[in-house]
Short mmCIF file of C-alpha atoms in Angstrom, two decimals:
data_model
loop_
_atom_site.label_atom_id
_atom_site.label_comp_id
_atom_site.label_asym_id
_atom_site.label_seq_id
_atom_site.Cartn_x
_atom_site.Cartn_y
_atom_site.Cartn_z
CA MET A 1 90.01 92.41 38.75
CA ALA A 2 91.20 90.98 35.46
CA HIS A 3 93.88 87.63 35.44
CA HIS A 4 96.13 86.53 32.51
CA ILE A 5 97.12 83.01 33.70
CA THR A 6 98.10 80.19 31.99
CA VAL A 7 97.62 76.53 33.64
CA MET A 8 100.20 73.79 31.95
CA GLY A 9 99.08 70.34 32.84
CA SER A 10 97.71 67.04 31.30
CA SER A 11 94.02 65.55 30.51
CA TRP A 12 94.69 62.90 33.00
CA CYS A 13 96.06 64.62 35.84
CA SER A 14 93.54 65.06 38.96
CA ASP A 15 95.34 67.94 40.23
CA CYS A 16 95.12 69.66 36.83
CA LYS A 17 91.38 69.23 36.99
CA ARG A 18 90.95 70.82 40.40
CA ALA A 19 92.89 73.12 39.96
CA LYS A 20 90.76 74.11 36.66
CA ARG A 21 87.48 73.58 38.51
CA PHE A 22 88.65 76.04 41.20
CA LEU A 23 89.79 78.97 38.74
CA GLY A 24 86.06 77.99 36.96
CA ASP A 25 84.28 78.39 40.33
CA GLN A 26 86.10 82.11 41.20
CA GLN A 27 84.93 82.61 37.25
CA VAL A 28 88.85 83.22 36.67
CA GLU A 29 89.64 82.83 33.29
CA TYR A 30 92.57 81.44 32.01
CA ARG A 31 94.49 79.50 29.27
CA TRP A 32 94.79 75.98 29.13
CA VAL A 33 97.93 74.21 27.63
CA ASP A 34 98.42 70.46 27.13
CA VAL A 35 101.83 69.63 27.95
CA GLU A 36 101.46 66.21 25.56
CA GLN A 37 100.36 68.51 22.85
CA ASP A 38 102.50 71.91 22.96
CA ASP A 39 106.48 70.59 22.84
CA GLU A 40 107.09 74.30 23.93
CA ALA A 41 105.29 74.25 27.26
CA ARG A 42 106.65 70.77 28.15
CA ARG A 43 109.82 72.61 27.92
CA PHE A 44 108.78 75.21 30.04
CA VAL A 45 107.80 72.96 33.09
CA GLU A 46 110.65 71.23 32.99
CA GLU A 47 113.31 74.09 33.48
CA HIS A 48 110.68 75.44 36.08
CA ASN A 49 111.05 72.23 37.82
CA ASP A 50 114.55 71.19 37.49
CA GLY A 51 113.77 68.65 34.61
CA LYS A 52 110.55 67.04 35.96
CA THR A 53 107.38 67.41 34.17
CA ILE A 54 105.24 68.68 37.37
CA ILE A 55 101.91 69.24 37.04
CA PRO A 56 99.59 71.08 37.09
CA THR A 57 102.24 74.58 37.13
CA ILE A 58 100.42 77.42 36.46
CA VAL A 59 101.76 81.29 35.19
CA PHE A 60 100.33 84.15 36.38
CA ASP A 61 100.17 87.73 35.02
CA ASP A 62 102.98 89.24 37.51
CA GLY A 63 105.23 86.22 36.50
CA THR A 64 104.96 84.27 39.75
CA ILE A 65 105.12 80.45 39.24
CA LEU A 66 102.71 78.21 41.37
CA VAL A 67 103.85 74.05 40.64
CA GLU A 68 100.53 71.88 42.18
CA PRO A 69 99.56 74.52 43.79
CA THR A 70 96.59 73.37 46.80
CA ASN A 71 93.03 75.69 46.40
CA ALA A 72 94.01 77.62 49.66
CA GLN A 73 97.77 78.82 47.64
CA LEU A 74 95.31 79.42 44.50
CA ALA A 75 92.54 81.34 46.81
CA GLU A 76 95.49 83.77 48.29
CA LYS A 77 97.35 84.24 45.47
CA LEU A 78 94.05 85.35 43.40
CA GLY A 79 93.69 87.57 46.83
CA LEU A 80 91.38 85.88 48.23
CA ALA A 81 90.88 85.61 52.03
CA THR A 82 91.79 81.95 53.38
CA MET A 83 91.93 82.78 57.16
CA ALA A 84 88.90 84.60 59.68
CA GLN A 85 90.09 87.50 61.30
CA HIS A 86 88.77 86.14 64.81
CA ARG A 87 88.46 82.55 66.29
CA PHE A 88 85.17 83.55 68.10
CA TYR A 89 81.62 84.24 66.35
CA ASP A 90 77.72 84.10 67.41
CA LEU A 91 77.06 82.21 64.00
CA ILE A 92 79.38 80.21 61.78
CA VAL A 93 77.30 79.30 58.64
CA VAL A 94 79.10 75.90 56.58
CA GLY A 95 78.33 76.68 52.77
CA GLY A 96 78.05 80.68 51.03
CA GLY A 97 75.66 79.87 48.73
CA PRO A 98 72.59 81.36 48.15
CA ALA A 99 71.24 79.77 51.22
CA GLY A 100 74.04 80.52 53.66
CA LEU A 101 74.87 83.82 52.32
CA THR A 102 71.05 84.77 53.00
CA ALA A 103 71.32 83.24 56.73
CA ALA A 104 74.40 84.90 57.43
CA PHE A 105 73.32 88.36 56.37
CA TYR A 106 70.06 88.08 58.32
CA ALA A 107 72.10 86.96 61.43
CA SER A 108 74.31 89.70 61.06
CA ARG A 109 71.86 92.79 60.32
CA GLU A 110 70.12 91.46 63.83
CA GLY A 111 74.34 92.07 65.52
CA LEU A 112 75.45 88.46 65.24
CA SER A 113 78.98 88.43 64.42
CA THR A 114 78.89 86.05 61.15
CA LEU A 115 81.45 83.83 59.91
CA VAL A 116 80.82 81.94 56.19
CA LEU A 117 82.95 79.42 55.63
CA GLU A 118 82.52 78.67 51.76
CA ARG A 119 84.96 75.90 50.36
CA SER A 120 85.03 76.47 46.85
CA SER A 121 83.37 79.94 45.42
CA LEU A 122 81.11 82.06 47.16
CA GLY A 123 77.47 82.06 45.54
CA GLY A 124 77.38 78.25 44.99
CA GLN A 125 75.84 76.57 42.19
CA ALA A 126 73.53 79.36 40.94
CA ALA A 127 76.54 81.62 40.52
CA LEU A 128 77.55 78.81 37.87
CA THR A 129 74.16 79.07 36.41
CA GLU A 130 73.52 80.15 33.04
CA ARG A 131 70.60 82.05 34.01
CA LEU A 132 67.94 82.41 36.53
CA ASP A 133 64.55 83.39 34.40
CA ASN A 134 62.46 82.65 37.59
CA TYR A 135 63.78 84.38 40.13
CA PRO A 136 61.47 86.87 41.55
CA GLY A 137 62.60 90.47 41.35
CA PHE A 138 63.50 90.64 38.09
CA PRO A 139 61.61 90.14 35.59
CA ALA A 140 63.96 89.91 32.15
CA GLY A 141 65.64 87.20 34.63
CA LEU A 142 69.50 88.09 35.71
CA THR A 143 72.44 85.69 34.72
CA GLY A 144 73.81 83.07 37.78
CA ALA A 145 77.27 85.10 37.83
CA ASP A 146 75.29 88.20 38.31
CA PHE A 147 73.12 86.57 41.01
CA GLY A 148 76.04 85.40 43.00
CA LYS A 149 77.83 88.77 42.73
CA ARG A 150 74.68 90.85 44.10
CA LEU A 151 74.68 87.94 46.96
CA VAL A 152 78.03 88.55 48.02
CA GLU A 153 77.75 92.41 47.79
CA GLN A 154 75.07 91.71 49.34
CA SER A 155 76.62 89.47 52.49
CA LYS A 156 79.77 92.20 52.66
CA ARG A 157 77.71 95.17 53.43
CA LEU A 158 75.97 93.65 56.24
CA ASP A 159 79.19 92.99 57.50
CA VAL A 160 79.19 89.36 57.04
CA GLU A 161 82.87 87.70 56.78
CA MET A 162 83.22 85.49 54.57
CA ILE A 163 86.32 83.08 53.35
CA SER A 164 86.13 80.87 50.34
CA ALA A 165 88.18 77.69 49.54
CA ALA A 166 87.96 76.69 53.41
CA GLU A 167 86.59 73.40 53.57
CA VAL A 168 85.52 72.36 56.51
CA ALA A 169 87.09 68.80 57.83
CA THR A 170 85.14 68.52 61.51
CA ILE A 171 82.19 69.79 63.94
CA ALA A 172 82.01 68.95 67.68
CA GLU A 173 80.21 70.43 70.63
CA GLU A 174 83.21 71.59 73.02
CA GLY A 175 81.85 72.71 75.81
CA HIS A 176 78.96 75.82 75.60
CA ASP A 177 80.41 76.35 71.86
CA ARG A 178 80.38 74.74 68.94
CA LEU A 179 84.12 73.69 67.21
CA VAL A 180 84.58 73.99 63.72
CA ARG A 181 87.51 72.66 62.35
CA THR A 182 89.12 73.22 58.72
CA GLU A 183 91.14 70.57 56.17
CA GLU A 184 94.13 73.38 56.57
CA GLY A 185 94.00 73.18 60.08
CA ALA A 186 92.05 76.15 61.27
CA GLU A 187 89.63 76.14 64.42
CA TYR A 188 86.79 78.68 64.81
CA ARG A 189 84.17 78.59 67.64
CA ALA A 190 80.52 79.70 67.68
CA HIS A 191 77.31 79.60 69.70
CA ALA A 192 75.29 78.24 66.95
CA VAL A 193 76.93 76.17 63.50
CA VAL A 194 74.16 76.41 60.30
CA LEU A 195 75.08 74.27 57.82
CA ALA A 196 74.48 75.30 54.60
CA PRO A 197 77.33 72.99 52.01
CA GLY A 198 74.46 72.43 49.11
CA ASN A 199 74.80 69.91 46.58
CA ALA A 200 77.95 68.73 43.84
CA TYR A 201 76.61 67.66 40.78
CA ARG A 202 75.74 63.43 40.41
CA ARG A 203 78.04 61.06 38.32
CA LEU A 204 76.52 58.29 36.40
CA GLY A 205 78.92 55.54 37.66
CA ALA A 206 79.40 53.81 34.19
CA PRO A 207 82.93 53.09 33.15
CA GLY A 208 85.56 55.01 32.33
CA GLU A 209 83.92 57.43 33.74
CA ASP A 210 86.29 58.73 36.60
CA ASP A 211 89.30 58.57 34.56
CA LEU A 212 87.79 61.18 31.87
CA ILE A 213 86.66 64.34 34.34
CA GLY A 214 87.69 66.93 32.87
CA ALA A 215 89.07 65.26 29.80
CA GLY A 216 86.17 65.13 27.35
CA ILE A 217 83.40 64.76 30.19
CA HIS A 218 82.11 68.14 32.12
CA TYR A 219 79.33 69.15 34.49
CA CYS A 220 79.60 72.55 34.26
CA ALA A 221 78.60 74.10 30.66
CA THR A 222 79.90 77.62 31.91
CA CYS A 223 83.16 76.40 33.01
CA ASP A 224 84.33 74.00 30.02
CA GLY A 225 81.63 74.70 26.85
CA PRO A 226 83.78 77.43 25.35
CA PHE A 227 86.79 74.39 24.93
CA TYR A 228 84.71 73.28 22.50
CA LYS A 229 83.61 75.86 19.64
CA GLY A 230 82.49 74.34 16.28
CA LYS A 231 82.27 70.44 17.99
CA GLU A 232 79.54 68.19 17.98
CA LEU A 233 78.17 68.33 22.19
CA ALA A 234 76.16 65.46 24.07
CA VAL A 235 74.09 66.46 27.26
CA ILE A 236 72.97 63.86 29.60
CA GLY A 237 70.10 64.01 31.55
CA GLY A 238 66.38 65.69 30.50
CA GLY A 239 65.39 67.85 34.00
CA ASN A 240 65.47 71.94 34.33
CA SER A 241 69.56 71.31 34.10
CA ALA A 242 70.19 69.74 31.22
CA ALA A 243 67.93 71.87 28.88
CA GLU A 244 69.03 75.15 29.83
CA GLU A 245 73.23 73.79 30.07
CA GLY A 246 72.05 72.30 26.37
CA SER A 247 70.95 75.83 25.30
CA PHE A 248 73.77 77.72 26.74
CA LEU A 249 76.13 74.73 24.96
CA THR A 250 74.68 75.99 21.56
CA GLN A 251 77.25 79.17 21.84
CA PHE A 252 79.85 77.61 20.89
CA ALA A 253 79.38 74.00 19.72
CA SER A 254 78.00 73.35 16.37
CA HIS A 255 74.99 70.42 17.28
CA VAL A 256 74.00 69.38 21.04
CA THR A 257 72.34 65.98 20.94
CA MET A 258 70.23 65.46 24.73
CA LEU A 259 70.10 61.82 25.50
CA VAL A 260 67.38 61.00 28.55
CA ARG A 261 66.57 57.59 30.56
CA GLY A 262 63.38 58.41 29.94
CA ASP A 263 60.15 58.75 27.22
CA LYS A 264 60.46 62.63 27.71
CA LEU A 265 62.02 65.37 28.92
CA THR A 266 60.87 66.24 32.82
CA ALA A 267 62.29 69.82 32.26
CA SER A 268 59.35 72.85 32.56
CA LYS A 269 57.61 74.29 29.55
CA ILE A 270 59.67 77.27 29.19
CA TYR A 271 62.54 75.07 28.83
CA HIS A 272 61.63 72.04 27.62
CA ASP A 273 60.07 74.36 24.34
CA LYS A 274 63.23 76.14 24.18
CA VAL A 275 65.34 72.59 22.96
CA ILE A 276 62.45 71.08 20.85
CA ASN A 277 62.12 74.23 19.10
CA HIS A 278 66.10 74.74 18.57
CA PRO A 279 67.34 74.38 15.46
CA LYS A 280 71.00 72.73 17.03
CA MET A 281 69.58 70.73 19.62
CA ASP A 282 68.42 67.58 19.49
CA VAL A 283 66.69 65.18 21.85
CA ARG A 284 67.15 60.95 21.87
CA PHE A 285 64.78 59.35 24.69
CA ASN A 286 65.10 55.79 25.67
CA VAL A 287 69.03 55.78 25.97
CA SER A 288 71.26 55.39 28.69
CA VAL A 289 74.58 55.20 28.70
CA LYS A 290 77.08 51.71 29.38
CA ARG A 291 80.28 53.18 29.33
CA PHE A 292 82.58 55.63 28.53
CA LEU A 293 85.53 55.53 26.13
CA GLY A 294 89.12 56.69 26.01
CA LYS A 295 92.33 56.80 27.75
CA LYS A 296 93.99 60.31 27.61
CA HIS A 297 90.56 61.60 26.20
CA LEU A 298 86.84 60.74 25.69
CA GLU A 299 86.77 58.89 22.40
CA GLY A 300 83.40 57.88 22.44
CA ILE A 301 80.17 57.03 24.46
CA VAL A 302 78.11 53.06 24.61
CA VAL A 303 74.46 53.81 24.29
CA GLU A 304 72.11 51.43 25.35
CA THR A 305 68.80 52.04 22.93
CA PRO A 306 65.64 50.37 22.28
CA LYS A 307 67.70 48.62 18.31
CA GLY A 308 70.11 47.77 20.66
CA GLU A 309 74.13 49.14 21.61
CA GLU A 310 75.43 52.24 19.62
CA THR A 311 78.94 53.95 20.18
CA LEU A 312 78.40 57.77 19.74
CA ARG A 313 81.35 59.85 19.26
CA PRO A 314 80.69 63.59 20.76
CA ALA A 315 83.82 65.60 21.13
CA ALA A 316 82.66 66.06 24.85
CA VAL A 317 79.82 65.11 27.40
CA PHE A 318 78.09 67.09 29.72
CA VAL A 319 76.04 65.32 32.49
CA PHE A 320 72.88 66.82 34.08
CA ILE A 321 71.40 64.37 36.07
CA GLY A 322 70.62 65.93 39.41
CA LEU A 323 72.69 66.41 42.50
CA LYS A 324 74.29 64.97 45.54
CA PRO A 325 74.24 66.80 48.57
CA ASN A 326 77.75 67.75 50.02
CA THR A 327 77.37 65.77 53.58
CA ASP A 328 80.68 63.46 53.63
CA PHE A 329 82.29 65.28 56.42
CA LEU A 330 78.55 65.03 58.34
CA LYS A 331 78.51 61.35 58.22
CA ASP A 332 79.77 60.87 61.80
CA THR A 333 78.58 64.58 63.25
CA VAL A 334 74.62 64.76 62.09
CA ARG A 335 72.36 62.39 61.17
CA LEU A 336 71.66 61.86 57.74
CA THR A 337 68.83 60.55 55.70
CA LYS A 338 69.76 57.15 53.21
CA GLU A 339 69.97 59.28 50.75
CA GLY A 340 72.80 61.72 52.63
CA PHE A 341 70.88 64.75 53.04
CA ILE A 342 70.54 66.14 56.89
CA ASP A 343 67.77 64.77 58.92
CA ALA A 344 66.71 68.56 60.20
CA ALA A 345 63.22 68.32 61.64
CA ASP A 346 62.35 71.96 62.00
CA CYS A 347 66.04 72.72 60.76
CA ALA A 348 67.41 71.06 63.95
CA THR A 349 70.02 68.40 63.36
CA SER A 350 70.60 65.70 65.82
CA MET A 351 73.63 67.81 67.11
CA ARG A 352 72.81 70.68 69.43
CA GLY A 353 73.24 73.66 68.07
CA VAL A 354 73.90 72.98 64.83
CA PHE A 355 70.84 73.50 62.28
CA ALA A 356 70.21 73.19 58.97
CA ALA A 357 69.80 75.33 55.83
CA GLY A 358 68.93 75.05 51.86
CA ASP A 359 69.28 72.18 49.22
CA VAL A 360 70.81 69.85 51.56
CA ALA A 361 68.38 69.46 54.69
CA ASP A 362 65.79 67.07 54.44
CA THR A 363 63.03 69.78 55.61
CA VAL A 364 62.91 71.82 52.52
CA ALA A 365 59.13 72.29 50.42
CA ASP A 366 58.68 72.49 47.03
CA GLY A 367 59.66 76.23 45.24
CA LEU A 368 60.61 78.18 42.74
CA ALA A 369 62.91 75.37 40.00
CA VAL A 370 66.14 76.68 39.46
CA PRO A 371 68.37 75.62 36.68
CA GLY A 372 71.78 73.53 38.11
CA ALA A 373 69.41 72.57 41.38
CA GLY A 374 68.65 69.24 40.81
CA GLY A 375 67.57 66.14 43.62
CA PRO A 376 64.82 65.65 45.93
CA ALA A 377 65.05 69.58 46.88
CA THR A 378 64.41 70.95 43.06
CA ALA A 379 64.07 74.59 44.51
CA ALA A 380 66.37 75.27 46.92
CA PRO A 381 68.97 77.39 45.79
CA ALA A 382 67.36 81.07 44.94
CA ALA A 383 64.18 80.27 45.70
CA PRO A 384 63.40 82.20 49.21
CA ALA A 385 59.91 80.46 50.14
CA ALA A 386 62.08 77.18 49.03
CA VAL A 387 64.53 77.38 51.99
CA THR A 388 62.70 79.23 55.28
CA CYS A 389 65.22 77.16 57.50
CA THR A 390 67.63 79.17 55.40
CA THR A 391 66.22 82.68 54.54
CA LEU A 392 64.99 82.78 57.82
CA ILE A 393 61.66 83.91 56.57
CA PRO A 394 60.14 86.84 59.08
CA GLY A 395 57.29 85.75 61.25
CA GLN A 396 57.86 81.68 60.24
CA ARG A 397 60.96 80.15 61.35
CA PHE A 398 63.38 82.51 61.10
CA VAL A 399 64.60 82.75 64.11
CA LEU A 400 66.47 79.42 65.07
CA VAL A 401 69.74 81.00 64.90
CA PRO A 402 70.62 82.60 67.55
CA ASP A 403 67.72 81.88 70.37
CA ARG A 404 66.97 78.35 70.44
CA SER A 405 70.64 77.26 69.82
CA LEU A 406 71.85 79.95 72.60
CA ASN A 407 69.24 78.90 75.14
CA MET A 408 70.28 75.17 74.01
CA ALA A 409 73.25 76.09 76.02
CA GLY A 410 72.40 77.53 78.73
CA GLY A 411 71.74 81.24 77.99
CA GLN A 412 68.78 83.30 77.89
CA PHE A 413 68.67 86.71 75.69
CA ASP A 414 68.05 89.21 78.12
CA PRO A 415 67.55 93.25 76.81
CA THR A 416 68.63 95.29 79.22
CA PRO A 417 67.78 99.29 79.91
CA HIS A 418 72.46 100.08 79.04
CA GLY A 419 72.07 99.84 75.69
CA ALA A 420 73.93 96.73 75.51
CA ASN A 421 73.05 93.02 74.88
CA THR A 422 73.91 90.61 77.99
CA TRP A 423 73.44 86.79 77.44
CA ARG A 424 72.24 85.59 81.19
CA GLY A 425 73.84 82.94 83.17
CA HIS A 426 76.27 81.72 79.76
CA ARG A 427 79.61 81.81 80.26
CA ASP A 428 80.25 84.25 77.67
CA THR A 429 78.64 87.29 80.03
CA PRO A 430 80.06 90.14 81.64
CA GLN A 431 77.90 88.94 84.59
CA GLY A 432 79.89 85.80 84.41
CA GLY A 433 83.43 86.55 84.37
CA GLY A 434 83.82 84.90 81.56
CA ARG A 435 85.66 85.90 77.97
CA ARG A 436 83.74 88.19 75.21
CA PRO A 437 83.80 86.72 71.97
CA ALA A 438 86.93 88.20 69.99
CA ALA A 439 84.21 89.29 67.49
CA PRO A 440 82.17 92.05 68.86
CA TRP A 441 78.73 92.74 68.03
CA PRO A 442 78.14 95.48 65.44
CA ARG A 443 77.05 98.78 66.69
CA ALA A 444 74.51 100.64 65.49
CA ALA A 445 74.02 104.04 66.68
CA GLY A 446 71.69 104.80 69.76
CA PRO A 447 70.65 101.81 72.42
CA ARG A 448 70.92 98.60 71.13
CA ARG A 449 67.66 96.21 71.10
CA PRO A 450 67.57 92.33 71.54
CA PRO A 451 66.97 90.53 67.83
CA ARG A 452 63.17 90.90 66.55
CA GLY A 453 61.17 87.95 65.99
CA TRP A 454 63.92 85.17 66.80
CA LYS A 455 61.81 82.31 67.60
CA ALA A 456 61.03 79.29 65.77
CA ALA A 457 57.58 79.58 65.41
CA GLY A 458 55.58 77.51 67.25
CA SER A 459 57.92 77.17 70.07
CA PRO A 460 57.43 77.94 73.82
CA GLY A 461 57.41 81.64 74.17
CA GLU A 462 56.80 82.24 70.36
CA SER A 463 57.88 85.88 70.46
CA SER A 464 55.57 88.17 68.86
CA ALA A 465 57.65 91.03 67.78
CA ARG A 466 58.47 91.17 64.10
CA PRO A 467 61.07 92.84 61.73
CA PRO A 468 59.43 95.89 60.80
CA CYS A 469 59.90 94.92 57.02
CA CYS A 470 57.64 92.21 57.39
CA PRO A 471 53.74 92.11 58.81
CA PRO A 472 52.64 88.82 60.16
CA PRO A 473 51.81 86.21 58.56
CA ALA A 474 48.22 86.10 57.23
CA GLY A 475 46.71 82.18 58.29
CA PRO A 476 47.90 78.97 57.68
CA ALA A 477 49.38 79.20 54.01
CA ALA A 478 51.98 82.03 55.36
CA ALA A 479 52.91 80.14 58.51
CA GLY A 480 54.47 77.58 56.03
#
């Protein structure tokens, strides 16, 4: 559904930057008006705020006006679900990127009621990537937006419930359950939780950077590139993300200069060649950023070069120097590495019944490089082989979600001849007389059967049954 939205604010306003970022994440087009440069817009804002300049003031196509809205309020206005239908699920997945959504629909298709909580937009970083050229099965490549849309549509088809703008605040054990609280105060319980919060773009940490984010310093070419048509831009970084996003920016910019700290590009050959041979791009090596200049908007970059300090004057800077894990909310919950990744041997975290998946887990192996991935787990967002904990690859670690976590909670799966799944010894079973989960499992035609193949590879009692789509792994290489 198309939206005609006008966002009125100022380049120094942090709430304006947040609102713009949220709309950009949702791939919602909007018109940006700086009230410091547009007197008519400033008068409009003051008229609707009792003479005060309160920003952002956002006007929607139906005439509705929101002043300083939260992400949840924006999501509600855009028609995005902000509250789950139930309070108890078999599985809650924190993070709606490729890793989290894949884990979710694998669980849901095996009969588990599944909820995905995503703090921003479904599809994750991969959905904001200009193009994916190395994802298996798409020989011509596909856009990140198309990839994210396909993931969401597939999850919906498999009855996964998904909530955007739901930022998780805490995760705790409460009896046999895992209790998940959001920043908005909602509480949900589950037998098990999969953590797949993904990563965020890493900042340089140079003086002046924080004050100019969204005012000449950006981390998303797809979101902010169109604002700089015909301008000269700079891209900081030398990896796949920097090369691919820099190439994308040439659609709008008159020229793009890449500033690389080392003496060569670290991007893969396809992106390396694209940059070197592009007529509107050049690369400067051995350049490091010292500080950013400007008060309300970027005015310059002071860099250190082999010949000494130099001041550059691009219209804007796009920073692509890797990613940092979104694990701040987990610092007192599960064990993290010193880099902030989740320490999760065999996908299991230090909290019972809680597992990690995707590029935020310290267990991810090398795999396919994806533009925008970055960080130690360069492969993660779109590579099935690289996210075995998330994608739940049959016959390998396909299993951790229901079986291992529920056994730890005291329950054992019992296939009964009565066409119903029963958890023996668990307080949520009919035998125990306790409550049932609020969200019933999807019921397929014919008798129900237990999920097949949901045992951790190499764990005691490993199931030999495997989903019909996938044969047993062939030898050590397939065992991952």
